[in-house]
Coordinates of N, CA and C and ligand atoms in Angstrom, one line a residue:
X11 N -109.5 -69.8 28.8 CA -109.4 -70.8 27.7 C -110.1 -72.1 28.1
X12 N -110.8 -72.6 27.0 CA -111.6 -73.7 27.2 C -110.6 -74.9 27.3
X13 N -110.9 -75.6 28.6 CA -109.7 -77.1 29.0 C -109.5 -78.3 28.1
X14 N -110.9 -78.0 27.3 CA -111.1 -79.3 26.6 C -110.4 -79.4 25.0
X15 N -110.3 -77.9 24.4 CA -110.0 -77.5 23.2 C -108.3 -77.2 23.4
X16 N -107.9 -77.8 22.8 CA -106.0 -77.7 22.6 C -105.7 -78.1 21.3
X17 N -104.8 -77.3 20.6 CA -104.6 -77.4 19.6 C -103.5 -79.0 18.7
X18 N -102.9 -79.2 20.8 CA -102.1 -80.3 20.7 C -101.7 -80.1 22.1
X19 N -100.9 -81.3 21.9 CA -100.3 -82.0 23.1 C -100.0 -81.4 24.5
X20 N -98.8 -80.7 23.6 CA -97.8 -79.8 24.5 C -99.0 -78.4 25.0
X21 N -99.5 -77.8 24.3 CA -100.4 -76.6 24.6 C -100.9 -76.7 25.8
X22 N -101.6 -78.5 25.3 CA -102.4 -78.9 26.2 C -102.1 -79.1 27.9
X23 N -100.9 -79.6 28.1 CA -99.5 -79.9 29.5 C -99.5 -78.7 29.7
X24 N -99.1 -77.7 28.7 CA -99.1 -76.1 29.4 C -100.2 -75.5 30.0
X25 N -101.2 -75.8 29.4 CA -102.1 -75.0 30.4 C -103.0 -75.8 31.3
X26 N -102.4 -77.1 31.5 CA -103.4 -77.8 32.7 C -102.3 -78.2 34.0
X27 N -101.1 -78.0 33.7 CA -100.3 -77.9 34.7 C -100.4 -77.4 36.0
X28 N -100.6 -77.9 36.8 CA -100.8 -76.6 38.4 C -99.8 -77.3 39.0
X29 N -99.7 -76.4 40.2 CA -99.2 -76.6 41.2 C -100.0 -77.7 42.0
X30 N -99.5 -79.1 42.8 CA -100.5 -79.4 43.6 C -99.5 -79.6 44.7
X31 N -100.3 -80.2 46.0 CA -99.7 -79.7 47.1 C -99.9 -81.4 47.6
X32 N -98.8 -81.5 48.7 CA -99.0 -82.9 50.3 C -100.5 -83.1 50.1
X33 N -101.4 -82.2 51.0 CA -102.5 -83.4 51.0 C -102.9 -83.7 50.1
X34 N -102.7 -83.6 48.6 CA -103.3 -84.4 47.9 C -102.7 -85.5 46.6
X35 N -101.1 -85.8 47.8 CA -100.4 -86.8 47.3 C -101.1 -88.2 47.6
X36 N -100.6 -89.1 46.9 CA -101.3 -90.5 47.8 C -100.3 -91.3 48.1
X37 N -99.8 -92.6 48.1 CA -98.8 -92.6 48.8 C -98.2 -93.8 48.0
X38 N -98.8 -93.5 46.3 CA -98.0 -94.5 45.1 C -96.9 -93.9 45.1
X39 N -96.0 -94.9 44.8 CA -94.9 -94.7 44.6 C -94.5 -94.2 43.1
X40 N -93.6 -93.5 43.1 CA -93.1 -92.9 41.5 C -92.0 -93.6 41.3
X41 N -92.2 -94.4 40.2 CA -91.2 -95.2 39.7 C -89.8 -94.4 39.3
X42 N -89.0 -95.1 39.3 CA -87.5 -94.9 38.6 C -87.4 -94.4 37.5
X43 N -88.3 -95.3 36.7 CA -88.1 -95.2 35.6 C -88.7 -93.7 34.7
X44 N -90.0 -93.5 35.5 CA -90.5 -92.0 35.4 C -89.5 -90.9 35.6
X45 N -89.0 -91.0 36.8 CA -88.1 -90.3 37.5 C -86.9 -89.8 36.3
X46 N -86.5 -91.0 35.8 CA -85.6 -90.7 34.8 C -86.2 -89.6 33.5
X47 N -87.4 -90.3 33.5 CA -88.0 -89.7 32.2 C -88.0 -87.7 32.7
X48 N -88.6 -87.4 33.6 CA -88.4 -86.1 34.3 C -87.4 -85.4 33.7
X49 N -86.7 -86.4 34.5 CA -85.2 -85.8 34.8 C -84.5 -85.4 33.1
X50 N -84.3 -86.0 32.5 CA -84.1 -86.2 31.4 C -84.8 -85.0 30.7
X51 N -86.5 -84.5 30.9 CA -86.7 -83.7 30.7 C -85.9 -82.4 30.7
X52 N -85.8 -82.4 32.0 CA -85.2 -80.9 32.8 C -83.7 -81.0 32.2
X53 N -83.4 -82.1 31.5 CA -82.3 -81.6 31.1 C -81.7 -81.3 29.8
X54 N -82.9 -81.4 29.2 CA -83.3 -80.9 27.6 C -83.7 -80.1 27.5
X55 N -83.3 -78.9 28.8 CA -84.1 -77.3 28.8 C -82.6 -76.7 27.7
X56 N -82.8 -75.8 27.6 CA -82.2 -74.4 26.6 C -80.9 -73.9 27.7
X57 N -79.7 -73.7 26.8 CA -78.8 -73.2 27.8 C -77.6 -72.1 26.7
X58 N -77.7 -70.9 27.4 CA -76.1 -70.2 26.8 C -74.6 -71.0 27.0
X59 N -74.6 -71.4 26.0 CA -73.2 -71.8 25.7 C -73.1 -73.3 26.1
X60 N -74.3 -74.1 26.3 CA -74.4 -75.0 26.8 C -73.9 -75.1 28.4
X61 N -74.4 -74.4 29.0 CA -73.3 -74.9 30.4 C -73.6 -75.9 31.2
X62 N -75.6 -75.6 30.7 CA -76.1 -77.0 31.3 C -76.3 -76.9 33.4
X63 N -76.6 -75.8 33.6 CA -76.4 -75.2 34.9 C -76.5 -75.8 35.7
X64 N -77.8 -76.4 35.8 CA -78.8 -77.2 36.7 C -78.4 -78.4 37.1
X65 N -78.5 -78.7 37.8 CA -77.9 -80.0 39.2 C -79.0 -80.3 39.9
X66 N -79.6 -82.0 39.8 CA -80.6 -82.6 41.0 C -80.1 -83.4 42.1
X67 N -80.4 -83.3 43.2 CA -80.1 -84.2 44.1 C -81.9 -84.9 43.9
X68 N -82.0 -86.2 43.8 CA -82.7 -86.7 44.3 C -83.3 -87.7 45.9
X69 N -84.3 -87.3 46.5 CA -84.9 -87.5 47.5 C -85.6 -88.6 47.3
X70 N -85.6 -89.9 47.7 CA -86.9 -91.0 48.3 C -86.4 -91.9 49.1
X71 N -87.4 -92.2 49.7 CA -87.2 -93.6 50.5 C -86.6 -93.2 52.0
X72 N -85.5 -93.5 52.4 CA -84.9 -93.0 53.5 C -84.3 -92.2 53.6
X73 N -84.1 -91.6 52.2 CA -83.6 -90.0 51.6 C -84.4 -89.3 52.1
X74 N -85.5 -89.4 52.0 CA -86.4 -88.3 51.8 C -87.0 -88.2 53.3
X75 N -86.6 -89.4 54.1 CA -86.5 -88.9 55.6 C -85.6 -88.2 56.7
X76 N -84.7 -88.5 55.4 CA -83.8 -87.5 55.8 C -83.5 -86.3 55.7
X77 N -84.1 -85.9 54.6 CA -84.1 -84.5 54.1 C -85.1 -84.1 55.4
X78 N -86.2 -84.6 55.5 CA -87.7 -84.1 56.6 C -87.0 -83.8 57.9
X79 N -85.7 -84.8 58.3 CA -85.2 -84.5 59.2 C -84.3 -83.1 60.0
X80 N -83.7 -82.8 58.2 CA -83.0 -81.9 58.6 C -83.7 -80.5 57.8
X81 N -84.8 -80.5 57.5 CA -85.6 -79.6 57.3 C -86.1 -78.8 58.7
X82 N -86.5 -79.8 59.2 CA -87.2 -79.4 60.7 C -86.0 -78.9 61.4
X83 N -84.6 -79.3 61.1 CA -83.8 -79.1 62.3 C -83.3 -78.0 61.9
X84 N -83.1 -77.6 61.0 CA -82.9 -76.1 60.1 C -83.5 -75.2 60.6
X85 N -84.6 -75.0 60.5 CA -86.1 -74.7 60.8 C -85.9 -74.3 62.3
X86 N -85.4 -75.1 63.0 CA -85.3 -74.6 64.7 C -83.6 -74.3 64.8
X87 N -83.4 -74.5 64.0 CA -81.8 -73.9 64.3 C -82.1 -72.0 64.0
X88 N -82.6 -71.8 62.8 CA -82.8 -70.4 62.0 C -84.0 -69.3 63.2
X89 N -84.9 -70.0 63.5 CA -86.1 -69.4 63.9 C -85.5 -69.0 64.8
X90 N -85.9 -67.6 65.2 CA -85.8 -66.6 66.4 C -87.1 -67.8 67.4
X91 N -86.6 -67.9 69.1 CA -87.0 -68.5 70.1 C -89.0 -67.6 69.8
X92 N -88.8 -66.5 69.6 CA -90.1 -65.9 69.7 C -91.2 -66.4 69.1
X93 N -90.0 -66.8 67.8 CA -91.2 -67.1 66.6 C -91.4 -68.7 66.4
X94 N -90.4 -69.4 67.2 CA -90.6 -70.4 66.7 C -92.1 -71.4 67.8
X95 N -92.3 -72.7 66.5 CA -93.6 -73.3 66.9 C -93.0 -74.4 66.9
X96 N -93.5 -75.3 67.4 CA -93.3 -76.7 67.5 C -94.4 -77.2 66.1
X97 N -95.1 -77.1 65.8 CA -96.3 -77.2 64.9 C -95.6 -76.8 63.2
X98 N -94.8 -75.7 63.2 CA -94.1 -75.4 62.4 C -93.0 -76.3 61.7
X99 N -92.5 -76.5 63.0 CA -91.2 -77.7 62.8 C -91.6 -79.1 62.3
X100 N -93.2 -79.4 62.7 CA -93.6 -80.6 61.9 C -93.9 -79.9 60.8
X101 N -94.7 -79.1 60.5 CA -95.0 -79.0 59.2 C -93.5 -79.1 58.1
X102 N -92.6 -78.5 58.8 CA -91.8 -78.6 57.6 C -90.9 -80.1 57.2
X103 N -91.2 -80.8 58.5 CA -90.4 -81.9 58.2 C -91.5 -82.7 57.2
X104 N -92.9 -82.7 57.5 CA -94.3 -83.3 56.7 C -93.9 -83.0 55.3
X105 N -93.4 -81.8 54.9 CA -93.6 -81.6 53.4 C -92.3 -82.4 52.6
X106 N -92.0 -82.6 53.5 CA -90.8 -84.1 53.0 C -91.7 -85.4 52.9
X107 N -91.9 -85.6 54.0 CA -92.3 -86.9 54.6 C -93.6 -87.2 54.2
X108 N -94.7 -86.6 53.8 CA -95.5 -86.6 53.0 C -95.5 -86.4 51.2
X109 N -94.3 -85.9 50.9 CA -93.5 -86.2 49.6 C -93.7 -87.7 49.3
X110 N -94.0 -88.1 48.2 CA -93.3 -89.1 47.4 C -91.5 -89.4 46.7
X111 N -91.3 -88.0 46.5 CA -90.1 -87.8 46.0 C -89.7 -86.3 46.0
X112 N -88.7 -85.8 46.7 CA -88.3 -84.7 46.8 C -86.6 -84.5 45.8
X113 N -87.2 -82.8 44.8 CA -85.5 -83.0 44.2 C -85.3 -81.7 44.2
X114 N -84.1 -81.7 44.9 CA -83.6 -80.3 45.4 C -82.9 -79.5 43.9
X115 N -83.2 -78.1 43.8 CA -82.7 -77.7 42.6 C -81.3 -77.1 42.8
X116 N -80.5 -77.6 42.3 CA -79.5 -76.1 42.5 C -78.8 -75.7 40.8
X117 N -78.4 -74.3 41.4 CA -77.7 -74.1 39.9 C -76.4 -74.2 40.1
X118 N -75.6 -74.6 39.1 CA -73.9 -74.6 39.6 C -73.7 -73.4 38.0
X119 N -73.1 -72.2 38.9 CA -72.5 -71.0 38.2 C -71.1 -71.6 37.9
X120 N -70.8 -70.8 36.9 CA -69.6 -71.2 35.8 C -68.6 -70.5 35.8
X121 N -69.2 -69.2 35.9 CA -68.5 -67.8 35.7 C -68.0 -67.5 34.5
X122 N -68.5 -68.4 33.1 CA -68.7 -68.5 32.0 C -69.7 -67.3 31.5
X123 N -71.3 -67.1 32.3 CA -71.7 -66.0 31.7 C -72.5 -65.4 33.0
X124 N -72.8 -64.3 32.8 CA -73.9 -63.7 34.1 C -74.7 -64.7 35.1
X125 N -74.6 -64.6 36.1 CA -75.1 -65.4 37.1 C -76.9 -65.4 36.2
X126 N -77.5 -64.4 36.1 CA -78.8 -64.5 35.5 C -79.2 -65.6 34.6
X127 N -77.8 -65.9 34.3 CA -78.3 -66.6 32.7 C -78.5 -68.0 33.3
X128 N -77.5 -68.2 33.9 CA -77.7 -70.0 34.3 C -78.7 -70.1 36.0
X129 N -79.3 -68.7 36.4 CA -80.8 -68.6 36.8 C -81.5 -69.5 36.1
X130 N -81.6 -68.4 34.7 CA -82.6 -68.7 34.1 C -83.0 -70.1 33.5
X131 N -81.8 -70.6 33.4 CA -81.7 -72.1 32.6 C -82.2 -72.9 33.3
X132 N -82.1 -72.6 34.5 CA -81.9 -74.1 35.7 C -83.5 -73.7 35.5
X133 N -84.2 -72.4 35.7 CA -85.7 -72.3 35.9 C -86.7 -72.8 34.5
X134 N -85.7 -72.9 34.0 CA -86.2 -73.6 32.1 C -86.0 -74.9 32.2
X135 N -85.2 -75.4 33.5 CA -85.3 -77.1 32.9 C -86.1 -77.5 34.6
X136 N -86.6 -76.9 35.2 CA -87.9 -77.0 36.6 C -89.1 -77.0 35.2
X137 N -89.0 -76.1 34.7 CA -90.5 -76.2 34.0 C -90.1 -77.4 33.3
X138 N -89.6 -78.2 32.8 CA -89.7 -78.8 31.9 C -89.9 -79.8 32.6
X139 N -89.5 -80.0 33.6 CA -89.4 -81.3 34.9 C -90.6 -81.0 35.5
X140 N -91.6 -80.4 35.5 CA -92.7 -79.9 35.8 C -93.5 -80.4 35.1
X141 N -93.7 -79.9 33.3 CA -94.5 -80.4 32.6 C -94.3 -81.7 32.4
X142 N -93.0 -82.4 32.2 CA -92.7 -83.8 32.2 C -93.5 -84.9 33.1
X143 N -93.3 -84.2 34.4 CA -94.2 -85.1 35.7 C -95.6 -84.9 35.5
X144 N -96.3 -83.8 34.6 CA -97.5 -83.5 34.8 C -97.8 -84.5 33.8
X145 N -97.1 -84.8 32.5 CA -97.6 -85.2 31.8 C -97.9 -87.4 31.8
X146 N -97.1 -87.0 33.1 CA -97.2 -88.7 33.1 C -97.8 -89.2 34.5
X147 N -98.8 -87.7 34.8 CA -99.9 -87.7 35.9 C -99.5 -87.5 37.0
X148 N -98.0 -87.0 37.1 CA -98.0 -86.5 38.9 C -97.9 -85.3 39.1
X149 N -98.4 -85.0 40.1 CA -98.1 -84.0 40.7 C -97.2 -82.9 41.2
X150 N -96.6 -82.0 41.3 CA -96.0 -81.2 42.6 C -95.3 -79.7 42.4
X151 N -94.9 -79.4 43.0 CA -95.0 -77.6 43.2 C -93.5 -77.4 43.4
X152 N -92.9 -76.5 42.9 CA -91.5 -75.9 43.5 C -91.6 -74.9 45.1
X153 N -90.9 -75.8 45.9 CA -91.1 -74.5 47.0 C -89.5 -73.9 47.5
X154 N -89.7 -72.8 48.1 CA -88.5 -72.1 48.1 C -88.6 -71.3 49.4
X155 N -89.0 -72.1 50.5 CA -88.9 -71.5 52.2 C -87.4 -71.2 52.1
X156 N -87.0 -69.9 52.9 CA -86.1 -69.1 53.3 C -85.0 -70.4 53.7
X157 N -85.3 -71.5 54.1 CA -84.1 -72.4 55.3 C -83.2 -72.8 53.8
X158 N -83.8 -73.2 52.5 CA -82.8 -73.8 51.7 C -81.7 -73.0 51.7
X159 N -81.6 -72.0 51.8 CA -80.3 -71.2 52.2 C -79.5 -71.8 53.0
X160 N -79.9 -72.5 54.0 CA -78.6 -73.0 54.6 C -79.0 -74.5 54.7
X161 N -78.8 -75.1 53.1 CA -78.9 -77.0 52.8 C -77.5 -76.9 52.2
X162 N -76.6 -75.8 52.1 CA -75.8 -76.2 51.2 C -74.4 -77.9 51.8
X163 N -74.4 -77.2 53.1 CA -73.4 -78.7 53.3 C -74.0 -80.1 53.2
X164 N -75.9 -80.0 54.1 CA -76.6 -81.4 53.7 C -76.5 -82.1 52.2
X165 N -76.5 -80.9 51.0 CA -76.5 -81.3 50.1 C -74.8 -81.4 49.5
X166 N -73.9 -81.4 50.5 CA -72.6 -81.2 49.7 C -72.2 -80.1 48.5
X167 N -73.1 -79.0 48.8 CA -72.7 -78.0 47.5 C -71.5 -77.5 47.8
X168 N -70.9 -77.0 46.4 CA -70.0 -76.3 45.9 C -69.9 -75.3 46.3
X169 N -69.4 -74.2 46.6 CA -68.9 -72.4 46.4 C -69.9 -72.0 45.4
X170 N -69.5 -72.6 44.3 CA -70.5 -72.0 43.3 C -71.8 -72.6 43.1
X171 N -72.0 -73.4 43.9 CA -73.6 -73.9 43.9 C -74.9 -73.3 44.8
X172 N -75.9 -73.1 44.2 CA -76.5 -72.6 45.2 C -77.7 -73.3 45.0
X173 N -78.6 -73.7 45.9 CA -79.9 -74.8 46.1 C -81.4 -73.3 46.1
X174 N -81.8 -73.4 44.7 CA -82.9 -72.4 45.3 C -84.4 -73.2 45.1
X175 N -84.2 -74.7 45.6 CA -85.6 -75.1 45.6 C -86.0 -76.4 46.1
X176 N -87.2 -76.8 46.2 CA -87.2 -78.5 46.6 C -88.6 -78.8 46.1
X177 N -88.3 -79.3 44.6 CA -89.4 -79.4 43.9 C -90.0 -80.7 44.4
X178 N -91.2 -80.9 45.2 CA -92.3 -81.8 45.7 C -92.7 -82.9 44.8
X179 N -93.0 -84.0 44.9 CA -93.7 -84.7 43.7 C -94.3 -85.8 44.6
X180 N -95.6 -86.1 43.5 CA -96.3 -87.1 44.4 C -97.5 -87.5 43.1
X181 N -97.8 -89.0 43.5 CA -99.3 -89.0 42.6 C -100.2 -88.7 42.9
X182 N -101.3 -88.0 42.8 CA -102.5 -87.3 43.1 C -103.5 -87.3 42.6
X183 N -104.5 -86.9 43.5 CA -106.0 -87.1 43.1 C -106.4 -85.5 43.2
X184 N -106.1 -85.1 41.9 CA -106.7 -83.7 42.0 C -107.1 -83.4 40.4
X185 N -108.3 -82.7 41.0 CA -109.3 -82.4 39.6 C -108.8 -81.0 39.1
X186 N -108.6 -81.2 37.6 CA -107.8 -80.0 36.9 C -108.8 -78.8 37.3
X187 N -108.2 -77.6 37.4 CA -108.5 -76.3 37.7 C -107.8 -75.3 37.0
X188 N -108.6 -74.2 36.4 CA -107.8 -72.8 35.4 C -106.9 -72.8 36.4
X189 N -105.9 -72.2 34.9 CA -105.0 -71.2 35.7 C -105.5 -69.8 36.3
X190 N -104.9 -69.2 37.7 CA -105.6 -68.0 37.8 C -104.3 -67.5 37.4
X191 N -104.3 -66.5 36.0 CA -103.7 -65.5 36.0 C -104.2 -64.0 35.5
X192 N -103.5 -63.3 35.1 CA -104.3 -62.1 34.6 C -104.2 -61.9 33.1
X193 N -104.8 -61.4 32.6 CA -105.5 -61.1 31.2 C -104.3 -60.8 30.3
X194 N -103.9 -62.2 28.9 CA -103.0 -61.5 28.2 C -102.5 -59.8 28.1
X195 N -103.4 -59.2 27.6 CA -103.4 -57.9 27.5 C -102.7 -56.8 28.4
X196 N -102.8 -57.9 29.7 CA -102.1 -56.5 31.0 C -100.0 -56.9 30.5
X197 N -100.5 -57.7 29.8 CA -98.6 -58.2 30.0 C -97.9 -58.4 28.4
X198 N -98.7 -58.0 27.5 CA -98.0 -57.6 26.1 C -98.4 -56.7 25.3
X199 N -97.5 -55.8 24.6 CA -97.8 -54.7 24.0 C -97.3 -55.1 22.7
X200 N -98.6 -55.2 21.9 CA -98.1 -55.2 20.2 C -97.5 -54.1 19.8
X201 N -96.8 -53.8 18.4 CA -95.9 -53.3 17.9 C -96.1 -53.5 16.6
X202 N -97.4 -53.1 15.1 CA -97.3 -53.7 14.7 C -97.9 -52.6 13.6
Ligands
FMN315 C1 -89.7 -69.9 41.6 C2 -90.9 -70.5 42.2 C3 -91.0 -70.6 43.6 C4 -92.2 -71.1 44.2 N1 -92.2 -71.3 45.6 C5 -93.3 -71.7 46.2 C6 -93.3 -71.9 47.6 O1 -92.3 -71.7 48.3 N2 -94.5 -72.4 48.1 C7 -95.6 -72.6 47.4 O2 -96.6 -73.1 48.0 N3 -95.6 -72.5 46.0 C8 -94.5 -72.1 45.4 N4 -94.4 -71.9 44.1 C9 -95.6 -72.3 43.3 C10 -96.5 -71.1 42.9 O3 -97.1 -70.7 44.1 C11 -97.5 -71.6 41.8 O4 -96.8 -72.0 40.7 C12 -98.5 -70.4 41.5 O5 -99.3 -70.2 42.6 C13 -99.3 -70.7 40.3 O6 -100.0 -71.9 40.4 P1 -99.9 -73.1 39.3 O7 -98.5 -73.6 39.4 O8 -100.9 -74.1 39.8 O9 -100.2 -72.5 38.0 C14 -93.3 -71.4 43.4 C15 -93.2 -71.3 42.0 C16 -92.1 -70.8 41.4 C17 -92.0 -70.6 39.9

């Protein structure tokens, strides 16, 4: 699809959205006030029965050095002696600390309806916190290394809460690029 032709706004956010990554955060700060706007987003995603699943912890400042701290310390706590790197253990504390703002996802289940559903909601209000940030020029990616599995006490979760992410954000100097996906056609069958 041509980048330049959108029929509107929102079309337009959808399909220039990427993923961007640390090196190509800079090291502006993301206001509050955006932050709110995000957030706010993600929380005017779609929900069964309203349950409203989705829960942010927000990361900056000496937050977000602390999250890098106990990323890395995770990281060498979990890692088999064989496998672990020292190189590693920076890298994971970096994707904090090279963060502008880190916000942990979690979903808090209800037992109101199928664990899937309030999956899915919490991943309807990431995209929406996604396109939100994209639309007001920042950056960042949902990542989901194996260690968020065990953030639940750093983050104070619940029994029923579970952390499945640490969506990145930063403002960036990156030149828009297609999406690579694959060809409508391999992924819907008319009926008609
Ligand atoms: C649920 C989910 C988890 C993801 N986890 C990671 C991750 O751990 N590391 C990573 O580099 N990207 C992660 N991503 C980002 C995807 O790699 C990225 O969205 C995909 O490559 C498509 O690129 P685009 O976002 O630029 O369209 C994740 C995306 C989703 C939706």
């Amino acid at each position: 699809m041509n980048m330049t032709e959108y029929k509107n706004e929102v079309l337009k956010a959808i399909q220039e959205r990427r993923s961007v990554f640390q090196p190509n955060f800079t090291d502006q700060e993301i206001s509050k006030e955006d932050l709110l706007l995000i957030l706010e987003a993600a929380t005017a995603a779609p929900t069964h029965k309203r349950t409203q699943p989705w829960r942010f912890v927000v990361f900056r400042n000496e937050g977000i050095r602390r999250l890098g701290t106990e990323l890395g310390r995770i990281y060498k706590e979990i890692t088999p002696l064989e496998k672990y790197t020292e190189m590693m253990e920076q890298n994971m504390v970096k994707k904090a600390t090279q963060s502008n703002v880190a916000i942990a996802i979690v979903v808090n289940y209800t037992n109101e309806l199928p664990e899937w559903e309030e999956l899915a909601a919490t991943a309807c209000a990431v995209q929406n916190l996604w396109l939100a940030a994209h639309s007001l020029g920042l950056g960042g990616y949902w990542s989901s290394p194996g260690l968020i599995n065990h953030l639940g006490e750093f983050l104070d979760l619940q029994e029923n809460q579970k952390c499945i992410g640490l969506f990145y954000l930063g403002h960036h100097q990156t030149d828009a690029r297609e999406p690579v996906r694959a060809p409508l056609e391999d992924k819907v069958r008319w009926e008609e």
